[in-house]
Amino acid sequence: MKRTRIKNIFSEGNIGQTITICGWVRSKRESKGVAFIALNDGSTQDTLQLVVPSDSSAFNKLSGCNTGAAIRAAGLLKESLGKGQKYEVEVSDLEIFGEADSEAYPLQKKGHTLEFLREIGHLRPRTNTFGAVFRVRNVLSNAVHEFFQSRGFIWVHTPIITASDCEGAGDLFTVTSLDLEKLPAGNNGDIDFSQDFFGKRAYLTVSGQLEAEFLAMSLGDVYTFGPTFRAENSNTSRHLSEFWMIEPEMAFADINDVMQLAEDFIHSLCGMALEKCEDEIAFFEKFYKNTSINDLRSLAEKPFVRMTYTEAIKVLEKTKEKFEFPVKWGLDLQSEHERYLTDKVFKGPVIVVDYPKGIKAFYMRQNTDGKTVAAMDVLVPKVGEIIGGSQREERLELLEGRMNDMGLPLENIQWYLDLRRYGSAPHAGFGLGFERMVQYITGMSNIRDVIPCPRAPQSIKF
Ligand code: 4AD
Ligand code: MG
């Protein structure tokens, strides 16, 4: 079916052309023998006004044109005399694909709560808010590839089902084809996973990093962009059980290289959102007030504050601010501490580097002080931690030593240690939580509102 997208009409429509548009009716009203339909097709924030004169054959079909109905309309594109719109279409032909019962359609009135809209996740993309969220998400996805491709990074696809269970990034979901009613018993009352599909226990991945490392140690600079899964019981506005992560990994690079890459990457994503989603961001600025074009402009350029974990702890210890969680060298920063640094002290993104080794993963490179590792987190206003990364421990002895200290089994991960046996080299990388990035740009306060089908503990409706 040949149709013109409403977005294209607003950007390049020719007055006097006959056009066909398809979409969903937002509203319909009649006045003095003329009907007006506001039509949206998802391509843009704006609706197109359709004008149906009473003497056209289309007028007889209007009863099926309630809010929510899917229609096709053809007619003449005209300059609109109405306020706030440049174009309208004088309809000569109207086809109704699917009516929507005006009593039952859940998206009747304006001003539904976000909580209510989560209950109707299959219809919420038809609202202004979610249309805007998913268009921004699309632009950012594409911007990820443009950024890395323009810098010569190779896009690699790391597995979703994995056998490594020691990454330490979070609790794992098991993947099994065993009959859950009759699980085969192994030793000590355990389940015998040798009878499972893969002959051993398998999981959904929490991160593509370990595999990205071996690809970086052969291809140079690589990145992944895929779904990751964490079974932790975190019911917060920043956690999902299934989220998308972008993980660049650079060979012949250290912690400073990766901090610079992280900063450039976030600047570039903000810049692309401003360039391609101005209408959407203006919408979020007006209706949600958690983001603004001006804020994003400055975020797209301003250098990030950089400080060590030890310095961050000093700042937090000095303040009179009351925190729920204790502040002490050696303890992890909680989101209230991170947000205090970004929102109150520095009023912008902060990179914290050199964390105590006791709170970080086994693979992070040990610093010469014997206490810290070359780990960095990028913290941004309102969202908190958006990136976690590190320089990786490339020295075999130190890596094995750390794993032994932490009680991690070495047998399953010999392939990872091989990278340190054969042609080891300094390398570093990070993971950016894609939904947190979408939150940061749109200002949506709950992460469940920036992904089509959010998964969280006790919540998997769609
Ligand atoms: O800090 P994390 O756990 O780091 C890793 O997984 C490393 N393996 C990355 C790497 O170095 N290649 O996670 C990275 C980012 C976090 O900073 C956060 O933005 C996001 O992933 N993230 C989550 N986003 C949504 N829901 C969750 N449950 C998340 N857990 C982490
Ligand atoms: Mg982290």
Short mmCIF file of C-alpha atoms and ligand atoms in Angstrom, two decimals:
data_model
loop_
_atom_site.label_atom_id
_atom_site.label_comp_id
_atom_site.label_asym_id
_atom_site.label_seq_id
_atom_site.Cartn_x
_atom_site.Cartn_y
_atom_site.Cartn_z
CA MET A 1 0.00 0.00 0.00
CA LYS A 2 1.51 3.29 -1.01
CA ARG A 3 1.27 5.80 1.79
CA THR A 4 3.09 8.91 2.89
CA ARG A 5 4.36 9.04 6.45
CA ILE A 6 3.10 12.00 8.43
CA LYS A 7 6.68 12.87 9.40
CA ASN A 8 7.52 13.29 5.72
CA ILE A 9 4.48 15.43 5.08
CA PHE A 10 5.60 17.85 7.78
CA SER A 11 9.16 17.93 6.51
CA GLU A 12 8.67 17.91 2.76
CA GLY A 13 4.95 18.02 1.93
CA ASN A 14 3.86 19.73 -1.26
CA ILE A 15 0.70 21.77 -1.05
CA GLY A 16 -1.76 20.72 -3.76
CA GLN A 17 -0.60 17.10 -3.92
CA THR A 18 -3.02 14.22 -3.55
CA ILE A 19 -1.72 11.95 -0.83
CA THR A 20 -2.65 8.80 1.06
CA ILE A 21 -2.02 8.51 4.77
CA CYS A 22 -2.69 5.68 7.20
CA GLY A 23 -2.77 5.80 10.95
CA TRP A 24 -4.78 5.69 14.16
CA VAL A 25 -7.43 8.25 15.03
CA ARG A 26 -6.54 10.37 18.05
CA SER A 27 -9.76 12.40 18.06
CA LYS A 28 -12.73 13.34 15.94
CA ARG A 29 -15.03 16.32 16.17
CA GLU A 30 -17.76 17.73 13.98
CA SER A 31 -18.68 21.33 13.51
CA LYS A 32 -21.05 22.97 11.03
CA GLY A 33 -21.21 20.00 8.71
CA VAL A 34 -17.42 19.45 8.61
CA ALA A 35 -15.59 16.72 10.51
CA PHE A 36 -12.04 17.02 11.79
CA ILE A 37 -9.91 13.98 12.53
CA ALA A 38 -6.52 14.13 14.25
CA LEU A 39 -4.45 11.27 12.85
CA ASN A 40 -1.17 9.86 14.15
CA ASP A 41 0.90 7.18 12.43
CA GLY A 42 3.78 6.81 14.89
CA SER A 43 6.37 8.37 12.60
CA THR A 44 6.36 11.68 14.45
CA GLN A 45 5.11 13.47 17.53
CA ASP A 46 2.59 15.50 15.53
CA THR A 47 -0.87 14.56 14.38
CA LEU A 48 -2.15 15.49 10.94
CA GLN A 49 -5.53 17.15 10.68
CA LEU A 50 -7.95 15.52 8.26
CA VAL A 51 -10.91 17.58 7.14
CA VAL A 52 -13.94 15.69 5.88
CA PRO A 53 -16.53 17.91 4.16
CA SER A 54 -20.14 16.85 4.55
CA ASP A 55 -20.66 16.56 0.80
CA SER A 56 -17.87 13.97 0.36
CA SER A 57 -18.66 10.25 0.26
CA ALA A 58 -16.14 9.83 3.12
CA PHE A 59 -18.50 11.67 5.46
CA ASN A 60 -20.83 8.64 5.64
CA LYS A 61 -18.06 6.49 7.07
CA LEU A 62 -17.30 8.78 9.98
CA SER A 63 -19.27 6.76 12.51
CA GLY A 64 -16.49 4.12 12.39
CA CYS A 65 -13.78 6.70 12.92
CA ASN A 66 -13.67 6.77 16.71
CA THR A 67 -10.55 7.33 18.76
CA GLY A 68 -8.25 4.35 18.27
CA ALA A 69 -9.62 3.26 14.88
CA ALA A 70 -7.10 2.41 12.13
CA ILE A 71 -7.87 4.19 8.87
CA ARG A 72 -6.62 5.13 5.44
CA ALA A 73 -7.47 8.51 4.03
CA ALA A 74 -6.70 10.05 0.66
CA GLY A 75 -7.12 13.64 -0.35
CA LEU A 76 -5.59 16.96 -1.16
CA LEU A 77 -2.79 18.38 0.99
CA LYS A 78 -3.63 21.97 1.86
CA GLU A 79 -2.27 24.78 3.91
CA SER A 80 -4.15 24.78 7.19
CA LEU A 81 -5.99 27.81 8.42
CA GLY A 82 -6.24 26.26 11.88
CA LYS A 83 -3.94 27.37 14.67
CA GLY A 84 -0.69 25.53 15.38
CA GLN A 85 -0.56 23.44 12.23
CA LYS A 86 0.87 24.02 8.82
CA TYR A 87 -0.98 21.36 6.84
CA GLU A 88 -4.28 19.59 6.63
CA VAL A 89 -5.76 17.08 4.24
CA GLU A 90 -9.13 17.55 2.57
CA VAL A 91 -10.31 13.97 2.52
CA SER A 92 -12.06 12.58 -0.56
CA ASP A 93 -11.66 8.87 0.18
CA LEU A 94 -11.76 7.12 3.53
CA GLU A 95 -11.29 3.47 4.44
CA ILE A 96 -11.69 2.07 7.92
CA PHE A 97 -9.44 -0.93 8.57
CA GLY A 98 -10.39 -1.54 12.17
CA GLU A 99 -12.85 0.27 14.37
CA ALA A 100 -12.24 0.80 18.07
CA ASP A 101 -15.23 0.57 20.38
CA SER A 102 -15.43 4.01 21.91
CA GLU A 103 -16.70 2.69 25.26
CA ALA A 104 -14.07 0.00 25.64
CA TYR A 105 -10.90 1.56 24.14
CA PRO A 106 -8.59 2.12 27.12
CA LEU A 107 -6.82 5.20 25.72
CA GLN A 108 -9.83 7.48 25.61
CA LYS A 109 -9.03 10.41 27.78
CA LYS A 110 -5.88 12.41 28.17
CA GLY A 111 -3.75 12.20 31.28
CA HIS A 112 -3.45 8.51 32.07
CA THR A 113 -0.87 7.73 34.73
CA LEU A 114 2.34 5.98 33.70
CA GLU A 115 1.41 3.18 36.13
CA PHE A 116 -1.89 2.63 34.33
CA LEU A 117 -0.17 2.70 30.95
CA ARG A 118 2.23 -0.05 32.12
CA GLU A 119 -0.85 -2.26 32.53
CA ILE A 120 -1.70 -1.73 28.87
CA GLY A 121 1.82 -2.07 27.51
CA HIS A 122 0.46 -3.25 24.16
CA LEU A 123 -1.42 0.02 23.61
CA ARG A 124 0.83 2.55 25.32
CA PRO A 125 3.08 3.05 22.26
CA ARG A 126 0.11 4.85 20.72
CA THR A 127 0.38 7.66 23.27
CA ASN A 128 2.49 10.77 22.72
CA THR A 129 4.80 9.83 25.57
CA PHE A 130 5.64 6.31 24.47
CA GLY A 131 5.75 7.15 20.79
CA ALA A 132 8.41 9.72 21.72
CA VAL A 133 10.30 7.29 23.98
CA PHE A 134 10.54 4.62 21.30
CA ARG A 135 11.57 7.05 18.59
CA VAL A 136 14.35 8.39 20.84
CA ARG A 137 15.36 4.80 21.59
CA ASN A 138 15.61 4.13 17.88
CA VAL A 139 17.76 7.19 17.22
CA LEU A 140 20.07 6.30 20.10
CA SER A 141 20.43 2.68 18.89
CA ASN A 142 21.52 3.94 15.53
CA ALA A 143 23.80 6.53 17.13
CA VAL A 144 25.60 3.74 19.01
CA HIS A 145 26.56 2.10 15.75
CA GLU A 146 27.47 5.38 14.07
CA PHE A 147 29.76 6.30 16.95
CA PHE A 148 31.68 3.02 17.05
CA GLN A 149 31.71 2.41 13.32
CA SER A 150 33.09 5.89 12.68
CA ARG A 151 35.94 5.03 15.06
CA GLY A 152 36.73 1.70 13.42
CA PHE A 153 35.31 -0.55 16.15
CA ILE A 154 34.06 -3.94 14.98
CA TRP A 155 30.56 -4.95 16.04
CA VAL A 156 30.65 -8.46 17.50
CA HIS A 157 27.80 -10.68 18.65
CA THR A 158 28.45 -12.32 21.98
CA PRO A 159 26.21 -15.17 23.15
CA ILE A 160 22.97 -14.84 25.05
CA ILE A 161 23.21 -18.36 26.46
CA THR A 162 26.46 -18.82 28.33
CA ALA A 163 28.28 -21.38 30.44
CA SER A 164 30.31 -18.83 32.44
CA ASP A 165 28.86 -18.17 35.83
CA CYS A 166 31.68 -16.23 37.47
CA GLU A 167 31.47 -12.78 35.96
CA GLY A 168 30.12 -11.52 39.25
CA ALA A 169 27.91 -8.89 37.65
CA GLY A 170 24.69 -10.28 39.07
CA ASP A 171 22.56 -13.30 39.82
CA LEU A 172 21.97 -15.57 36.86
CA PHE A 173 18.90 -17.11 35.27
CA THR A 174 19.40 -20.80 34.49
CA VAL A 175 18.52 -22.00 30.98
CA THR A 176 17.36 -25.60 30.98
CA SER A 177 15.35 -28.09 28.97
CA LEU A 178 15.14 -30.54 31.88
CA ASP A 179 11.68 -31.66 32.93
CA LEU A 180 11.09 -29.51 35.99
CA GLU A 181 8.74 -32.13 37.44
CA LYS A 182 11.42 -34.85 37.29
CA LEU A 183 14.83 -33.27 37.80
CA PRO A 184 17.69 -35.81 37.59
CA ALA A 185 19.46 -36.13 40.94
CA GLY A 186 23.24 -35.83 41.08
CA ASN A 187 25.60 -36.02 44.07
CA ASN A 188 24.62 -34.46 47.42
CA GLY A 189 21.05 -33.93 46.31
CA ASP A 190 22.15 -31.51 43.55
CA ILE A 191 20.58 -31.53 40.12
CA ASP A 192 22.56 -33.52 37.55
CA PHE A 193 23.05 -30.94 34.82
CA SER A 194 25.13 -33.38 32.75
CA GLN A 195 21.74 -34.67 31.61
CA ASP A 196 20.63 -31.20 30.60
CA PHE A 197 20.55 -29.91 27.03
CA PHE A 198 24.15 -28.69 26.88
CA GLY A 199 25.57 -31.39 29.17
CA LYS A 200 26.30 -28.76 31.79
CA ARG A 201 24.51 -25.94 33.51
CA ALA A 202 23.85 -22.94 31.26
CA TYR A 203 22.64 -19.44 31.98
CA LEU A 204 21.36 -16.28 30.36
CA THR A 205 24.29 -13.91 30.08
CA VAL A 206 24.76 -11.01 32.51
CA SER A 207 27.31 -9.35 30.20
CA GLY A 208 29.14 -10.01 26.94
CA GLN A 209 32.42 -8.76 28.34
CA LEU A 210 34.38 -11.96 28.76
CA GLU A 211 33.69 -12.99 25.18
CA ALA A 212 34.24 -9.43 23.92
CA GLU A 213 37.68 -9.64 25.53
CA PHE A 214 38.80 -12.53 23.35
CA LEU A 215 37.41 -10.79 20.30
CA ALA A 216 39.31 -7.60 21.22
CA MET A 217 42.45 -9.70 21.72
CA SER A 218 42.24 -10.65 18.07
CA LEU A 219 40.27 -7.93 16.26
CA GLY A 220 41.50 -4.90 18.17
CA ASP A 221 38.62 -2.60 19.08
CA VAL A 222 35.20 -4.23 19.26
CA TYR A 223 31.77 -3.57 20.72
CA THR A 224 28.65 -5.56 21.53
CA PHE A 225 25.07 -4.32 21.71
CA GLY A 226 22.69 -6.90 23.04
CA PRO A 227 20.31 -8.02 25.77
CA THR A 228 21.61 -9.05 29.17
CA PHE A 229 19.78 -10.65 32.07
CA ARG A 230 20.06 -10.32 35.82
CA ALA A 231 18.03 -12.26 38.33
CA GLU A 232 18.71 -9.96 41.26
CA ASN A 233 15.72 -8.91 43.30
CA SER A 234 16.05 -5.18 42.63
CA ASN A 235 12.68 -3.55 42.39
CA THR A 236 13.84 -0.01 41.65
CA SER A 237 13.25 2.65 39.03
CA ARG A 238 16.74 1.93 37.57
CA HIS A 239 16.81 -1.87 37.40
CA LEU A 240 15.41 -4.30 34.87
CA SER A 241 15.83 -8.07 34.80
CA GLU A 242 16.33 -7.86 31.03
CA PHE A 243 18.16 -4.83 29.70
CA TRP A 244 20.33 -3.92 26.74
CA MET A 245 23.98 -3.16 27.15
CA ILE A 246 26.64 -1.72 24.88
CA GLU A 247 30.09 -3.05 25.71
CA PRO A 248 33.13 -1.72 23.87
CA GLU A 249 36.42 -3.49 24.49
CA MET A 250 39.72 -1.98 23.35
CA ALA A 251 43.02 -3.76 22.86
CA PHE A 252 46.22 -1.89 23.73
CA ALA A 253 44.30 0.51 25.93
CA ASP A 254 44.32 1.54 29.58
CA ILE A 255 41.83 3.00 32.04
CA ASN A 256 42.38 6.56 30.79
CA ASP A 257 41.62 5.57 27.21
CA VAL A 258 38.40 3.96 28.28
CA MET A 259 37.33 6.94 30.41
CA GLN A 260 37.85 9.20 27.41
CA LEU A 261 35.91 6.82 25.19
CA ALA A 262 33.02 6.78 27.68
CA GLU A 263 32.90 10.57 27.80
CA ASP A 264 33.06 10.94 24.01
CA PHE A 265 30.39 8.27 23.63
CA ILE A 266 27.90 9.99 25.96
CA HIS A 267 28.59 13.37 24.36
CA SER A 268 27.97 11.87 20.97
CA LEU A 269 24.69 10.19 21.98
CA CYS A 270 23.41 13.46 23.49
CA GLY A 271 24.42 15.32 20.34
CA MET A 272 22.63 12.86 18.09
CA ALA A 273 19.46 13.00 20.21
CA LEU A 274 19.46 16.79 19.94
CA GLU A 275 20.01 16.65 16.22
CA LYS A 276 17.36 14.05 15.42
CA CYS A 277 14.82 14.18 18.26
CA GLU A 278 14.29 17.84 18.93
CA ASP A 279 10.49 17.53 18.89
CA GLU A 280 10.53 14.58 21.25
CA ILE A 281 12.89 16.28 23.69
CA ALA A 282 10.83 19.47 23.56
CA PHE A 283 7.81 17.31 24.40
CA PHE A 284 9.55 15.72 27.40
CA GLU A 285 10.74 19.13 28.54
CA LYS A 286 7.21 20.50 28.44
CA PHE A 287 5.31 17.61 29.99
CA TYR A 288 7.77 15.85 32.30
CA LYS A 289 10.28 18.61 33.07
CA ASN A 290 13.13 16.19 33.81
CA THR A 291 15.11 16.97 30.69
CA SER A 292 15.63 20.03 28.54
CA ILE A 293 17.16 20.96 25.24
CA ASN A 294 19.50 23.41 27.01
CA ASP A 295 20.63 20.85 29.59
CA LEU A 296 21.33 18.32 26.87
CA ARG A 297 23.25 20.89 24.85
CA SER A 298 25.58 21.52 27.72
CA LEU A 299 25.82 17.79 28.51
CA ALA A 300 26.74 17.12 24.91
CA GLU A 301 29.85 19.24 25.26
CA LYS A 302 30.87 19.81 28.87
CA PRO A 303 33.90 17.76 30.03
CA PHE A 304 33.05 15.29 32.80
CA VAL A 305 34.42 15.76 36.31
CA ARG A 306 36.91 13.00 37.13
CA MET A 307 37.84 11.94 40.63
CA THR A 308 39.10 8.90 42.46
CA TYR A 309 36.86 6.84 44.69
CA THR A 310 39.01 7.97 47.65
CA GLU A 311 38.35 11.63 46.79
CA ALA A 312 34.64 10.91 46.35
CA ILE A 313 34.50 9.34 49.82
CA LYS A 314 36.15 12.46 51.27
CA VAL A 315 33.52 14.70 49.65
CA LEU A 316 30.74 12.48 50.98
CA GLU A 317 32.21 12.32 54.47
CA LYS A 318 32.44 16.09 54.70
CA THR A 319 28.85 16.91 53.82
CA LYS A 320 26.05 17.50 56.29
CA GLU A 321 23.64 15.69 53.95
CA LYS A 322 21.90 12.76 55.68
CA PHE A 323 22.28 9.44 53.84
CA GLU A 324 20.43 6.22 54.49
CA PHE A 325 23.53 4.09 53.83
CA PRO A 326 26.91 4.57 55.56
CA VAL A 327 29.83 6.30 53.82
CA LYS A 328 33.16 4.65 54.55
CA TRP A 329 36.26 3.84 52.50
CA GLY A 330 35.84 0.26 51.31
CA LEU A 331 32.04 0.31 51.04
CA ASP A 332 30.35 0.62 47.67
CA LEU A 333 28.74 3.92 46.69
CA GLN A 334 24.96 3.69 46.88
CA SER A 335 22.76 5.49 44.40
CA GLU A 336 21.97 8.23 46.97
CA HIS A 337 25.71 8.94 47.21
CA GLU A 338 26.15 8.92 43.44
CA ARG A 339 23.20 11.25 42.95
CA TYR A 340 24.49 13.60 45.63
CA LEU A 341 27.78 13.94 43.70
CA THR A 342 26.15 14.47 40.30
CA ASP A 343 23.02 16.42 41.21
CA LYS A 344 24.21 18.55 44.14
CA VAL A 345 28.00 18.87 44.18
CA PHE A 346 29.08 18.85 40.53
CA LYS A 347 25.74 19.37 38.73
CA GLY A 348 26.81 17.18 35.85
CA PRO A 349 28.38 13.82 34.99
CA VAL A 350 31.21 12.52 37.16
CA ILE A 351 33.64 9.69 36.46
CA VAL A 352 34.81 7.92 39.61
CA VAL A 353 37.92 5.79 39.22
CA ASP A 354 40.14 3.46 41.29
CA TYR A 355 37.67 1.62 43.50
CA PRO A 356 38.65 -0.65 46.40
CA LYS A 357 39.34 -4.10 45.00
CA GLY A 358 37.08 -5.73 47.61
CA ILE A 359 33.91 -4.37 45.98
CA LYS A 360 34.84 -5.01 42.35
CA ALA A 361 35.04 -7.97 39.96
CA PHE A 362 37.99 -10.38 39.76
CA TYR A 363 39.09 -9.31 36.28
CA MET A 364 39.82 -5.67 37.09
CA ARG A 365 43.46 -4.62 36.94
CA GLN A 366 45.16 -4.25 40.31
CA ASN A 367 46.72 -0.88 41.00
CA THR A 368 50.19 -0.52 42.53
CA ASP A 369 48.77 0.66 45.88
CA GLY A 370 47.64 -2.92 46.55
CA LYS A 371 44.21 -1.67 47.65
CA THR A 372 42.44 -0.43 44.55
CA VAL A 373 41.69 -1.60 41.02
CA ALA A 374 41.54 0.34 37.73
CA ALA A 375 37.75 0.45 37.67
CA MET A 376 35.61 3.39 36.65
CA ASP A 377 31.95 4.26 36.88
CA VAL A 378 30.33 7.10 34.99
CA LEU A 379 27.61 8.74 37.08
CA VAL A 380 25.07 11.12 35.57
CA PRO A 381 22.46 13.43 37.13
CA LYS A 382 19.10 11.84 38.08
CA VAL A 383 20.06 8.38 36.84
CA GLY A 384 23.26 7.65 38.79
CA GLU A 385 25.56 4.93 37.43
CA ILE A 386 25.18 4.72 33.67
CA ILE A 387 28.52 3.07 32.79
CA GLY A 388 30.70 0.58 34.62
CA GLY A 389 34.09 -0.36 33.20
CA SER A 390 37.71 -1.15 33.90
CA GLN A 391 41.14 -1.93 32.62
CA ARG A 392 41.38 -5.71 32.66
CA GLU A 393 44.05 -7.66 34.54
CA GLU A 394 46.31 -8.89 31.76
CA ARG A 395 48.98 -10.45 34.05
CA LEU A 396 48.28 -14.16 34.45
CA GLU A 397 49.76 -14.57 37.92
CA LEU A 398 47.94 -11.62 39.37
CA LEU A 399 44.67 -12.71 37.80
CA GLU A 400 44.96 -16.28 39.08
CA GLY A 401 45.97 -14.97 42.48
CA ARG A 402 42.92 -12.73 42.66
CA MET A 403 40.58 -15.54 41.59
CA ASN A 404 42.03 -17.85 44.23
CA ASP A 405 41.67 -15.16 46.89
CA MET A 406 38.05 -14.73 45.92
CA GLY A 407 37.43 -18.49 45.88
CA LEU A 408 36.51 -18.54 42.20
CA PRO A 409 36.91 -21.86 40.34
CA LEU A 410 39.59 -21.72 37.64
CA GLU A 411 38.62 -24.90 35.74
CA ASN A 412 35.74 -23.47 33.74
CA ILE A 413 37.51 -20.32 32.74
CA GLN A 414 40.79 -21.63 31.35
CA TRP A 415 39.95 -20.11 27.97
CA TYR A 416 39.86 -16.69 29.64
CA LEU A 417 43.23 -17.31 31.27
CA ASP A 418 44.63 -18.46 27.89
CA LEU A 419 44.26 -14.87 26.71
CA ARG A 420 46.85 -14.03 29.37
CA ARG A 421 49.03 -16.98 28.34
CA TYR A 422 49.22 -16.29 24.65
CA GLY A 423 49.91 -12.77 23.49
CA SER A 424 48.46 -10.97 26.46
CA ALA A 425 48.17 -7.19 26.14
CA PRO A 426 46.74 -4.31 28.12
CA HIS A 427 43.06 -3.90 27.32
CA ALA A 428 40.06 -2.14 28.76
CA GLY A 429 36.34 -1.71 28.24
CA PHE A 430 33.03 -0.73 29.74
CA GLY A 431 29.30 -1.42 29.69
CA LEU A 432 26.68 1.26 29.15
CA GLY A 433 23.16 0.38 30.29
CA PHE A 434 21.12 1.37 27.25
CA GLU A 435 17.84 1.94 29.10
CA ARG A 436 19.58 4.18 31.61
CA MET A 437 20.88 6.21 28.67
CA VAL A 438 17.34 6.50 27.28
CA GLN A 439 16.20 7.60 30.75
CA TYR A 440 18.95 10.19 30.90
CA ILE A 441 17.98 11.72 27.55
CA THR A 442 14.20 11.59 27.94
CA GLY A 443 14.07 12.27 31.67
CA MET A 444 11.61 9.38 32.15
CA SER A 445 11.93 8.64 35.84
CA ASN A 446 11.12 4.92 35.73
CA ILE A 447 13.25 2.55 33.65
CA ARG A 448 10.14 0.45 32.97
CA ASP A 449 8.91 3.27 30.77
CA VAL A 450 11.80 3.23 28.29
CA ILE A 451 11.61 -0.40 27.06
CA PRO A 452 8.59 -1.92 25.28
CA CYS A 453 8.25 -4.94 27.57
CA PRO A 454 9.90 -4.35 30.95
CA ARG A 455 10.89 -7.40 32.98
CA ALA A 456 11.26 -7.03 36.73
CA PRO A 457 10.78 -9.30 39.75
CA GLN A 458 7.16 -10.56 39.81
CA SER A 459 6.39 -8.68 36.64
CA ILE A 460 6.24 -10.14 33.13
CA LYS A 461 2.86 -9.34 31.70
CA PHE A 462 3.70 -9.14 27.99
O1 4AD B 1 28.44 -2.20 36.01
P1 4AD B 1 27.99 -3.42 35.26
O2 4AD B 1 27.46 -4.56 36.05
O3 4AD B 1 29.24 -3.84 34.37
C1 4AD B 1 29.36 -4.99 33.63
O4 4AD B 1 28.50 -5.78 33.43
C2 4AD B 1 30.69 -5.07 32.92
N1 4AD B 1 30.87 -6.46 32.52
C3 4AD B 1 30.70 -4.11 31.75
C4 4AD B 1 32.00 -4.14 31.01
O5 4AD B 1 33.00 -3.70 31.54
N2 4AD B 1 32.00 -4.62 29.78
O6 4AD B 1 26.87 -2.99 34.21
C5 4AD B 1 27.13 -2.00 33.25
C6 4AD B 1 25.97 -1.02 33.16
C7 4AD B 1 25.68 -0.27 34.46
O7 4AD B 1 26.52 0.84 34.62
C8 4AD B 1 24.23 0.13 34.25
O8 4AD B 1 24.13 1.28 33.42
C9 4AD B 1 23.67 -1.05 33.49
O9 4AD B 1 24.76 -1.71 32.88
N3 4AD B 1 22.95 -1.98 34.37
C10 4AD B 1 21.61 -2.10 34.40
N4 4AD B 1 20.64 -1.48 33.72
C11 4AD B 1 19.38 -1.85 33.97
N5 4AD B 1 19.02 -2.81 34.85
C12 4AD B 1 19.96 -3.46 35.56
N6 4AD B 1 19.61 -4.43 36.41
C13 4AD B 1 21.33 -3.12 35.34
N7 4AD B 1 22.50 -3.57 35.84
C14 4AD B 1 23.47 -2.87 35.23
MG MG B 2 28.43 -1.44 37.92
#
